[in-house]
Short mmCIF file of C-alpha atoms in Angstrom, two decimals:
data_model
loop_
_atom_site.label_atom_id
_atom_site.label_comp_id
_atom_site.label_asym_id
_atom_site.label_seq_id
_atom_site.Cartn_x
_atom_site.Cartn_y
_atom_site.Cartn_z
CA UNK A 1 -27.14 -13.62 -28.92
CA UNK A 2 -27.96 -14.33 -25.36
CA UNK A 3 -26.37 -12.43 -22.63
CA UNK A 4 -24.03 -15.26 -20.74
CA UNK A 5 -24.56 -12.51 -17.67
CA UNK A 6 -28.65 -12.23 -18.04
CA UNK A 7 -28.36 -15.47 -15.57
CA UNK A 8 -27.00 -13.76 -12.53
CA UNK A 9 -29.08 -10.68 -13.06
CA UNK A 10 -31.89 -13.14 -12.89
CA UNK A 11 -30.76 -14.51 -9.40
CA UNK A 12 -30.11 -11.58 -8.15
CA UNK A 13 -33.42 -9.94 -8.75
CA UNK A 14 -35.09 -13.20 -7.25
CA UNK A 15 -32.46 -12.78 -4.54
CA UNK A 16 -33.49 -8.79 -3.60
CA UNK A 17 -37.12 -10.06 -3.69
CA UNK A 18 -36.27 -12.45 -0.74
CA UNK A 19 -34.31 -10.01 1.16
CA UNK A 20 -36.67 -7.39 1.98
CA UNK A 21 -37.47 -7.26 5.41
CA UNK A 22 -34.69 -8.64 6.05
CA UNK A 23 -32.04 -6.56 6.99
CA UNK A 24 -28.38 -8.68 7.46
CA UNK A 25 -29.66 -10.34 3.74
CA UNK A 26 -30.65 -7.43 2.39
CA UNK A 27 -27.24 -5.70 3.07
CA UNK A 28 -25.00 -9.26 1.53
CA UNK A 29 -27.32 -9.40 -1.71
CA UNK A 30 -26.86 -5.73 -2.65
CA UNK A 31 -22.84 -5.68 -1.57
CA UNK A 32 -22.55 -8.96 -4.34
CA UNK A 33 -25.21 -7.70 -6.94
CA UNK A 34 -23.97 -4.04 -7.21
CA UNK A 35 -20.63 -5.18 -7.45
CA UNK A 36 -21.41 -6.99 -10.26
CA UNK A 37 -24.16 -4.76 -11.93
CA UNK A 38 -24.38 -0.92 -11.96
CA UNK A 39 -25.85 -0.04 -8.78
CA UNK A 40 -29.75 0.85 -8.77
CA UNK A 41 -29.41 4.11 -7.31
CA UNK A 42 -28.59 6.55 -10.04
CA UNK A 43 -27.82 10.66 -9.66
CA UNK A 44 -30.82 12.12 -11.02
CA UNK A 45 -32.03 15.98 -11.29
CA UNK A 46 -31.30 18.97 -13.61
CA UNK A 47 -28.00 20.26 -10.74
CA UNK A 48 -25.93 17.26 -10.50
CA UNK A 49 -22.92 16.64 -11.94
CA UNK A 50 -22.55 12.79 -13.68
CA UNK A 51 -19.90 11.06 -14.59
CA UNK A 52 -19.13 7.28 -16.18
CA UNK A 53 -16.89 6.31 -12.99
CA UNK A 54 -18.97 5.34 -9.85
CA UNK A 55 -16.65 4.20 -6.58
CA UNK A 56 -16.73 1.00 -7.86
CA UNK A 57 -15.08 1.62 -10.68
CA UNK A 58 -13.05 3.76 -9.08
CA UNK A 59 -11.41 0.67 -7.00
CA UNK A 60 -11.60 -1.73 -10.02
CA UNK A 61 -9.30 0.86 -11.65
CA UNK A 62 -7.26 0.92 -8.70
CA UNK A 63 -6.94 -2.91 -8.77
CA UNK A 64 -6.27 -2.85 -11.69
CA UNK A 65 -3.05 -0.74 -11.53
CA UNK A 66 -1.97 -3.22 -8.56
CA UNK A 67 -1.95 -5.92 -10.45
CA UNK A 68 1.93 -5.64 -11.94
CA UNK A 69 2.79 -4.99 -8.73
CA UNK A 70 1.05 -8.48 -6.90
CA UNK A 71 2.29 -10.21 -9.45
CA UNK A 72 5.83 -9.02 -9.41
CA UNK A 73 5.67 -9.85 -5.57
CA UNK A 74 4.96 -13.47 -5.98
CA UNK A 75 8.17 -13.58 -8.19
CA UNK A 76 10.11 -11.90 -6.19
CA UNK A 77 8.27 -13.51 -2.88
CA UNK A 78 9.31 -16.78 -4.29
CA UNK A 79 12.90 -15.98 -5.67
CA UNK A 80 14.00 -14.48 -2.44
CA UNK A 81 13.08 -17.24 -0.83
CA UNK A 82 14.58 -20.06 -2.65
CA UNK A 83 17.79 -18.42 -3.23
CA UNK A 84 18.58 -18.21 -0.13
CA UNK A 85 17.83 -21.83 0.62
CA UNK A 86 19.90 -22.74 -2.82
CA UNK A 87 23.56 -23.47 -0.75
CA UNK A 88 22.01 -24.82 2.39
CA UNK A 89 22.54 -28.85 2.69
CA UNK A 90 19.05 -30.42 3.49
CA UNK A 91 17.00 -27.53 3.62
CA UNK A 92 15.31 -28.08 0.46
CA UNK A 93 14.58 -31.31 0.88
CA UNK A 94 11.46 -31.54 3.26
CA UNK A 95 8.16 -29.52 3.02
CA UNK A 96 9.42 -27.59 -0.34
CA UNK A 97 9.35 -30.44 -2.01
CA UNK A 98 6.05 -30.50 -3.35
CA UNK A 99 6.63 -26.93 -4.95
CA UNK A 100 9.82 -27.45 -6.23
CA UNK A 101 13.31 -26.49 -4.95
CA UNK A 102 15.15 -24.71 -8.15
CA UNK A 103 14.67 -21.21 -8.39
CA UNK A 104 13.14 -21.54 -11.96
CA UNK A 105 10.22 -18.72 -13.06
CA UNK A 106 7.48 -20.88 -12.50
CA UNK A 107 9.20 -22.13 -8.56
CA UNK A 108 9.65 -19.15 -7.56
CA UNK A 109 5.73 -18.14 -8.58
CA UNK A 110 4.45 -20.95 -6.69
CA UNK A 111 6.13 -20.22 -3.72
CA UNK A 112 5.55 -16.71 -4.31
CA UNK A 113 1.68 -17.89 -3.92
CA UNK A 114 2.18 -20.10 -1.10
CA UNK A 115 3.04 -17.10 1.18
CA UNK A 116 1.10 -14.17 -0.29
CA UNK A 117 -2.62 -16.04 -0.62
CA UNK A 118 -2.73 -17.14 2.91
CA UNK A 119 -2.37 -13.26 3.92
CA UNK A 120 -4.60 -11.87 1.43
CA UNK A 121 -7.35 -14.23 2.13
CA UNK A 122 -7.43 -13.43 5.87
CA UNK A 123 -6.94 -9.68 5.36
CA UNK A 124 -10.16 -9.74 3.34
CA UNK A 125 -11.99 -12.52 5.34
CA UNK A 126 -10.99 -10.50 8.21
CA UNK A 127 -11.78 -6.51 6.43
CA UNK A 128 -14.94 -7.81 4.65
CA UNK A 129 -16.47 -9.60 7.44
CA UNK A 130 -15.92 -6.11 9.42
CA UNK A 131 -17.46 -4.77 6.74
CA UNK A 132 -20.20 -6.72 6.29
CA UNK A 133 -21.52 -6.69 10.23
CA UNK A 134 -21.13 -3.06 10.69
CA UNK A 135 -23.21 -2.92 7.11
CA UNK A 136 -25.77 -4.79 8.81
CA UNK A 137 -25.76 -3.02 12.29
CA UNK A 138 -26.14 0.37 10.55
CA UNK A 139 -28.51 -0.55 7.92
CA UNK A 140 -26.70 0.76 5.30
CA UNK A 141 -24.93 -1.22 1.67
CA UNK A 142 -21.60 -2.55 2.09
CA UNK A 143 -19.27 0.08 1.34
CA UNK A 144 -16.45 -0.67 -1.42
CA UNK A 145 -13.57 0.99 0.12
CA UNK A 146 -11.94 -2.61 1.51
CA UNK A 147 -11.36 -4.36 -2.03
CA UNK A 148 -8.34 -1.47 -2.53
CA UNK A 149 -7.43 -1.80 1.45
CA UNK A 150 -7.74 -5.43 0.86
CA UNK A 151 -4.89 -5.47 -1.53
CA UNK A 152 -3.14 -3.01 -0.23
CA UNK A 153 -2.34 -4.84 3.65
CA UNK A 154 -0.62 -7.81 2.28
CA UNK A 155 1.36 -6.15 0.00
CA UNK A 156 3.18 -4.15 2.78
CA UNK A 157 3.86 -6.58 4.97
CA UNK A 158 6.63 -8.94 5.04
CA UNK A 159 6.40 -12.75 3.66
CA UNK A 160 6.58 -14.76 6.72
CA UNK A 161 4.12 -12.99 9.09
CA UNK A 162 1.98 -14.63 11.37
CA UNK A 163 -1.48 -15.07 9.94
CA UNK A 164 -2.78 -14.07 13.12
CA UNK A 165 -1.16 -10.87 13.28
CA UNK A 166 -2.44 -10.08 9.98
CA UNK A 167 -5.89 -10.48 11.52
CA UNK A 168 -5.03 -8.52 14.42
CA UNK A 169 -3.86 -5.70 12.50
CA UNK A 170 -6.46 -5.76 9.67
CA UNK A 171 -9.70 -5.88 12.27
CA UNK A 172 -7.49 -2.60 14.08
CA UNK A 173 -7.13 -1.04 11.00
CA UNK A 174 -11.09 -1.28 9.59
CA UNK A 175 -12.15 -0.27 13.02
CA UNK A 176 -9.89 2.26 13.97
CA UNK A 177 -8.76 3.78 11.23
CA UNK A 178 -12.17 3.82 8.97
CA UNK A 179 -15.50 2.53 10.62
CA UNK A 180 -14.93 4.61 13.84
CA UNK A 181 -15.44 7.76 11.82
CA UNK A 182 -18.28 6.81 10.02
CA UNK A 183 -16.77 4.28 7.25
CA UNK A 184 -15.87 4.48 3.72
CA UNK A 185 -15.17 8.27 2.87
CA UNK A 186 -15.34 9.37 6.14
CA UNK A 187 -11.99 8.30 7.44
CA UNK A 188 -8.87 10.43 7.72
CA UNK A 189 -6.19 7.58 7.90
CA UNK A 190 -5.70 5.33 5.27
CA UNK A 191 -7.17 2.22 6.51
CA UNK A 192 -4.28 0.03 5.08
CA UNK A 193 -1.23 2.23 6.88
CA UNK A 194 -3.40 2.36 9.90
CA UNK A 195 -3.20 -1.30 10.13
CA UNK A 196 0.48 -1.63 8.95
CA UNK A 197 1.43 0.93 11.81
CA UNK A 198 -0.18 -0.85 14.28
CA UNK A 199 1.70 -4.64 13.73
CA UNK A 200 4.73 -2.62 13.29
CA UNK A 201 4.72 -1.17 16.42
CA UNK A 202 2.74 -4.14 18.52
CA UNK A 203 4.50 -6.60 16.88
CA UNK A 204 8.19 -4.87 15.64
CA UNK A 205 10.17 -8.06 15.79
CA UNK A 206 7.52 -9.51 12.98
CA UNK A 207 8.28 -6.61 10.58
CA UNK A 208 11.41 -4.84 11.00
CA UNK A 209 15.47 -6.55 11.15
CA UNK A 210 17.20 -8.63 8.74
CA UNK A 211 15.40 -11.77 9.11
CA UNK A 212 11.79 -11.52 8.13
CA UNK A 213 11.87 -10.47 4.43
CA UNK A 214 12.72 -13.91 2.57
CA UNK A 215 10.56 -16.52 4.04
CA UNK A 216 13.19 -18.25 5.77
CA UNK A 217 13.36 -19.28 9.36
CA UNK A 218 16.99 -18.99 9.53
CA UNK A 219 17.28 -21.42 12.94
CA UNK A 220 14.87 -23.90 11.62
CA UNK A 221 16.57 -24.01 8.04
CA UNK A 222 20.29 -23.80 9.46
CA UNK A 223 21.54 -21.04 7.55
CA UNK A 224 24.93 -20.71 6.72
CA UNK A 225 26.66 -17.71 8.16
CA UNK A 226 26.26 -14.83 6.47
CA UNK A 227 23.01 -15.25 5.42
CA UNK A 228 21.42 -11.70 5.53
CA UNK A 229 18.11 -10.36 4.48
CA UNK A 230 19.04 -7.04 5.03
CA UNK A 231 17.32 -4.30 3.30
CA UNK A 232 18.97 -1.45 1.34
CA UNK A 233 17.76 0.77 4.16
CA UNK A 234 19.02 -1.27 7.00
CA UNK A 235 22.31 -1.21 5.00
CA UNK A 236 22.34 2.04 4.69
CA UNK A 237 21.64 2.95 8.16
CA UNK A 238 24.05 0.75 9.04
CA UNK A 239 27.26 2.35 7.09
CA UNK A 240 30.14 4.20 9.74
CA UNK A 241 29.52 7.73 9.98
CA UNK A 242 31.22 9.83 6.96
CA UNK A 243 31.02 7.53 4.46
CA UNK A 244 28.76 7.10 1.58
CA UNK A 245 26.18 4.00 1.68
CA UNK A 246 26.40 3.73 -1.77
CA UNK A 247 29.41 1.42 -2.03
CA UNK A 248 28.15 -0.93 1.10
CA UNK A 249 24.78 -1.07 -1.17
CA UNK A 250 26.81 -2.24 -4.64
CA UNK A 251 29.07 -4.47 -2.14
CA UNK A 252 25.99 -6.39 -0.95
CA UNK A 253 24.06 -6.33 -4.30
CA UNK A 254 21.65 -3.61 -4.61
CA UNK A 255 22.38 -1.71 -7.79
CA UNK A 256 20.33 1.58 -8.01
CA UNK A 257 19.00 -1.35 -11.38
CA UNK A 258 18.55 -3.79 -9.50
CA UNK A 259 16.79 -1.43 -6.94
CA UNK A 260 14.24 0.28 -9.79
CA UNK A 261 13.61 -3.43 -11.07
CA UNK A 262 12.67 -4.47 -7.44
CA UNK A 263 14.81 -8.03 -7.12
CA UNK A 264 15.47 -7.05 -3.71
CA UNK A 265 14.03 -8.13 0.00
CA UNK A 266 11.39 -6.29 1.78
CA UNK A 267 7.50 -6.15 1.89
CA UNK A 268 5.64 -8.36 -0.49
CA UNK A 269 4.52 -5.14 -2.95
CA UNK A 270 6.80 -2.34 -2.41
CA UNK A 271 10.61 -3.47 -4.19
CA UNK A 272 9.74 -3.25 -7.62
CA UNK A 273 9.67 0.78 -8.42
CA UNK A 274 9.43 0.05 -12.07
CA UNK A 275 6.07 -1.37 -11.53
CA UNK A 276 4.58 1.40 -9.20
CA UNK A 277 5.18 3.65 -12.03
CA UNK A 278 3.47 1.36 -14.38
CA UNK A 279 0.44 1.81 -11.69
CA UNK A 280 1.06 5.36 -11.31
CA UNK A 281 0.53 5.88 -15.38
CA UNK A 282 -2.57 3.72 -14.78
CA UNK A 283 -3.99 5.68 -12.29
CA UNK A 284 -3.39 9.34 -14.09
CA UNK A 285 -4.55 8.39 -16.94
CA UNK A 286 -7.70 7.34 -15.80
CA UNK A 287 -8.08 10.64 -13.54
CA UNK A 288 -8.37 7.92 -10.10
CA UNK A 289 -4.98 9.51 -8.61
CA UNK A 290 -3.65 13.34 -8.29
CA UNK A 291 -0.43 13.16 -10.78
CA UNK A 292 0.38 16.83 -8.22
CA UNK A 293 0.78 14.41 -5.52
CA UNK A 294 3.17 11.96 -6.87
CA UNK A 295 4.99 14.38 -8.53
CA UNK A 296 5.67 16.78 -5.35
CA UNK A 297 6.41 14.00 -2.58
CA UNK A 298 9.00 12.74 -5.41
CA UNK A 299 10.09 16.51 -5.37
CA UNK A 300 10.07 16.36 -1.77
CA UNK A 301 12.90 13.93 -1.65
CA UNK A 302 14.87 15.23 -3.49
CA UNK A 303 15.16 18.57 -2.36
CA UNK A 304 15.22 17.19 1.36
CA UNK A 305 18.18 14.77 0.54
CA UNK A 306 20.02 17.05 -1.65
CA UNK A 307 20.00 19.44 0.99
CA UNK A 308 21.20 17.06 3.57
CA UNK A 309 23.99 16.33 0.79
CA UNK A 310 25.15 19.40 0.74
CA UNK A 311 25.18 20.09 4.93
CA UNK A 312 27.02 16.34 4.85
CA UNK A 313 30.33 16.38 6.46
CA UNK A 314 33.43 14.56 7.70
CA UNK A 315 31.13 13.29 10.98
CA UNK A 316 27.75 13.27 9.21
CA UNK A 317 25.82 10.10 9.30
CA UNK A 318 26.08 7.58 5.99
CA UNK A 319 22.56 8.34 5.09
CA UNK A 320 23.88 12.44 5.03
CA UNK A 321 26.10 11.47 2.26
CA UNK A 322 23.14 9.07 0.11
CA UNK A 323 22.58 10.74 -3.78
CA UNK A 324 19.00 12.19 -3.18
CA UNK A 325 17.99 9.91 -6.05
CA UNK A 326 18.70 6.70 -4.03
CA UNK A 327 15.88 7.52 -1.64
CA UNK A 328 13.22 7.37 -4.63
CA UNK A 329 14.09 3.31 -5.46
CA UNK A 330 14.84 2.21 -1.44
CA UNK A 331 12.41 1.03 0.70
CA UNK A 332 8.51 1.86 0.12
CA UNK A 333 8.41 5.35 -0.84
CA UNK A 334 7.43 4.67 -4.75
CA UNK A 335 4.40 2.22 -3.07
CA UNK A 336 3.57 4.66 -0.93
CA UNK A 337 3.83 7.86 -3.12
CA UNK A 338 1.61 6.43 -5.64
CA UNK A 339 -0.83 3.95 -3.95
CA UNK A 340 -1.31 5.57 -0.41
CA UNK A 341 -0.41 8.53 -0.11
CA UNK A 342 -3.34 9.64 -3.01
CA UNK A 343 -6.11 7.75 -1.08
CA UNK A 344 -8.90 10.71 -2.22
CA UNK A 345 -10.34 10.42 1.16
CA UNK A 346 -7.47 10.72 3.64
CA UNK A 347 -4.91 13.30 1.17
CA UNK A 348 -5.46 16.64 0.40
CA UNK A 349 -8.29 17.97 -2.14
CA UNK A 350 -7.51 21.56 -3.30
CA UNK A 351 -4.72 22.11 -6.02
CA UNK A 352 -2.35 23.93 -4.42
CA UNK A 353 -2.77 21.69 -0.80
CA UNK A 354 -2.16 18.56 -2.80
CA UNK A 355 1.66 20.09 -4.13
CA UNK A 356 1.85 20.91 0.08
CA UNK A 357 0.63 17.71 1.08
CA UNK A 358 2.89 15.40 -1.73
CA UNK A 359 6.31 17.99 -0.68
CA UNK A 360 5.70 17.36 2.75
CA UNK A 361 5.34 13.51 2.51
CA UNK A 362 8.46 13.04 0.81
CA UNK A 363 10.56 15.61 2.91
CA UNK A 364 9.46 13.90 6.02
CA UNK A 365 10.45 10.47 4.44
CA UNK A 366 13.80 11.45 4.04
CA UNK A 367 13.53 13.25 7.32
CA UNK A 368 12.42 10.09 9.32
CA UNK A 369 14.82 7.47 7.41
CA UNK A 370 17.97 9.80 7.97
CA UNK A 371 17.51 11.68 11.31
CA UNK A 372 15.80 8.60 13.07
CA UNK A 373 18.15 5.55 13.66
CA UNK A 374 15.03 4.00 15.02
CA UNK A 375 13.01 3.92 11.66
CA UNK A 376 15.12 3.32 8.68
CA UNK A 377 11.70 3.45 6.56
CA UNK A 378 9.49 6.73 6.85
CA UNK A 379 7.37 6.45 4.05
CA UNK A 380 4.91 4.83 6.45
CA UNK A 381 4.95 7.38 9.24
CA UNK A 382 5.01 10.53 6.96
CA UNK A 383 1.83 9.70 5.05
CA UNK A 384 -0.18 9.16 8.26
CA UNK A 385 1.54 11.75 9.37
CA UNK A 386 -0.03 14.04 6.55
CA UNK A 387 -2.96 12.36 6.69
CA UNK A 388 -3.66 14.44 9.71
CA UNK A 389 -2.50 17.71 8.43
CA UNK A 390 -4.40 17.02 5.36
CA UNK A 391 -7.18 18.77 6.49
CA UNK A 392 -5.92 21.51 7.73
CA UNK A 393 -3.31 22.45 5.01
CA UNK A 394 -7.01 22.37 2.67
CA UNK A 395 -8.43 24.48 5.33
CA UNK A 396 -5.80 27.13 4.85
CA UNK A 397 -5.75 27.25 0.97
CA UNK A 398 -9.87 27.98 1.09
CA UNK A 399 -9.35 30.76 3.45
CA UNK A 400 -6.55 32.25 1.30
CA UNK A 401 -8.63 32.12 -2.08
CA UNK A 402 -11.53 33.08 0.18
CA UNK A 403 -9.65 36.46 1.57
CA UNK A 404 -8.18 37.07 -2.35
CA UNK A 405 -11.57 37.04 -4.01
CA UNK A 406 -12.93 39.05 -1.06
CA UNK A 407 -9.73 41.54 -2.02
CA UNK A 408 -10.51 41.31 -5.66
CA UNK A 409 -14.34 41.98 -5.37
CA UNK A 410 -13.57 44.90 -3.14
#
């Protein structure tokens, strides 16, 4: 039987054969063909180490675990969105039309689509064409790192933000936080949290307050009052002093259920913790992510809010008085914990600084969210926060095993 893929490996070795010489050609032709085929350039030698899983792979597999999690988004995208819309007079009637008003499965999927594809596609028209010219300045192949950080932007970001600040913030992101320092496995940020942090804090009123989460312009679409697309964390922050969120949260909807299922506002990827779990299992079993990391940020939290529990008093904030727990379903800290914060190139690589790195990340998340009225989400701003330490905290566990074999052999 004939190979139905013998056909591109045909064009593509007519294609190499016209490239040489020539060097922006040469650089697109091998970026398509090895991600396609298994790249040329094999390990070879009697001393190295080989292994089935190339970096390709590596991001397929990472893909791969995102997918629950996109496609939960466009539900949820598309369900926040025309819920809110359901008891307005006339706002239905105009340029939703064509995709359908009710919030049936398949309505809320298409409109689900209608927001998230326009951001994806200029993240990675924006990332890959980055990519591609600094490939071709350098001389070197494209480097596969963008097809996770690719994914990865959109699903952080809220549904309604400006396609141009998307561009803005991916193109800041590729340059600053990866190409800078030499690209792909040479970065110390995590290209996609780089990019996030900088629309965030150019551009806060785009992704932070109650009004950005559905897809709803609530002047335009004449809202009844109300209306709210609060967060669990901006409800949270928002409880009186001495009281427990926890009842505000139930009041206004969010179940610590409905919370793990993810039927909630926020970022396109991040509500659903359910499904980051079902990525997390991918990702472990396949030995792509560092089960020590996940497993000590989620640690983290909890000892960091149960401590804060039991210091809460009369005049504590709300957030003093929040079941550790809570913390693990609100917000982005399962998205983060899983799919960021175990980037191999920007976390930790020893055994024991991974368990560090992970404790640290979710302490300061709880840290950030509770102490900092300013940030009611710190999953963001404690992984790049320990993204620079990262280094450093491996640094410290080589020179200890260094100075306890020295003591041993002496």
């Amino acid at each position: 039987m004939k190979n139905p893929f013998s056909a591109f490996g045909t064009l593509f070795d007519k294609l190499d054969e016209m490239s040489k010489g020539k060097k922006v050609m040469a650089t697109t032709v091998d970026a398509f063909d090895t991600f396609i085929r298994t790249p040329k350039t094999r390990t070879t030698g009697s001393v190295h180490l080989r292994d089935a899983l190339d970096s390709k792979r590596m991001m397929s597999t990472v893909i791969l675990a995102l997918a629950p999690v996109a496609l939960f988004s466009l539900w949820n995208t598309g369900f926040q969105k025309l819920s809110a819309l359901q008891n307005v007079p006339g706002a239905l009637k105009s340029g939703f039309a064509l995709l359908g008003t009710e919030p049936t499965f398949l309505n809320c999927v298409l409109h689900g689509l209608w927001q998230f594809v326009p951001v994806m596609a200029v993240t990675y028209a924006v990332g890959l064409g980055i990519e591609f010219v600094v490939a071709a300045v350098r001389g070197h192949e494209v480097n596969e790192g963008f097809l996770v950080s690719g994914m990865l932007i959109p699903l952080t970001l809220p549904p309604d933000i400006p396609l141009w600040m998307v561009a803005v913030g991916t193109a800041f992101g590729v340059i600053f936080g990866k190409e800078v320092f030499g690209g792909t496995g040479m970065n110390f940020l995590n290209p996609a949290l780089t990019a996030r942090a900088f629309i965030f804090f150019s551009y806060p009123g785009a992704i932070s307050g109650d009004t950005v989460w559905k897809a709803v312009d609530a002047s335009k679409d004449a809202l009844v009052d109300g209306f709210s697309g609060a967060t669990p964390l901006a409800i949270a922050a928002a409880t009186p002093a001495g009281q427990c969120p926890v009842a505000a949260l139930e009041q206004a909807g969010f179940t610590l259920k409905s919370m793990f299922l993810g039927v909630m506002p926020g970022s396109m990827g991040e509500t659903s913790t359910l499904l980051c779990l079902v990525g997390a299992a991918i990702l472990v079993a396949t030995g792509v992510a560092s089960a020590r990391i996940m497993v000590s940020a989620v640690v983290g939290v909890l000892a960091a809010g149960g401590l804060l529990n039991l210091l809460a008093g009369d005049a504590s904030p709300a957030y003093w008085h929040l079941p550790a727990y809570w913390h693990l379903v609100m917000g982005g800290f399962a998205f983060g914990a899983v799919f960021m914060a175990t980037d191999p190139v920007s976390a930790a690589a020893t055994g024991i600084g991974k368990i560090v790195y992970g404790f640290m990340i979710g302490v300061l998340v709880v840290v950030i969210r509770v102490l900092n009225p300013a940030f009611p989400e710190g999953a963001m701003l404690a992984i790049l926060l320990m993204n620079v330490f990262a280094p450093l905290i491996d640094h410290f566990v080589v020179q200890a095993n260094v100075r306890r074999r020295l003591r041993r052999a002496q």
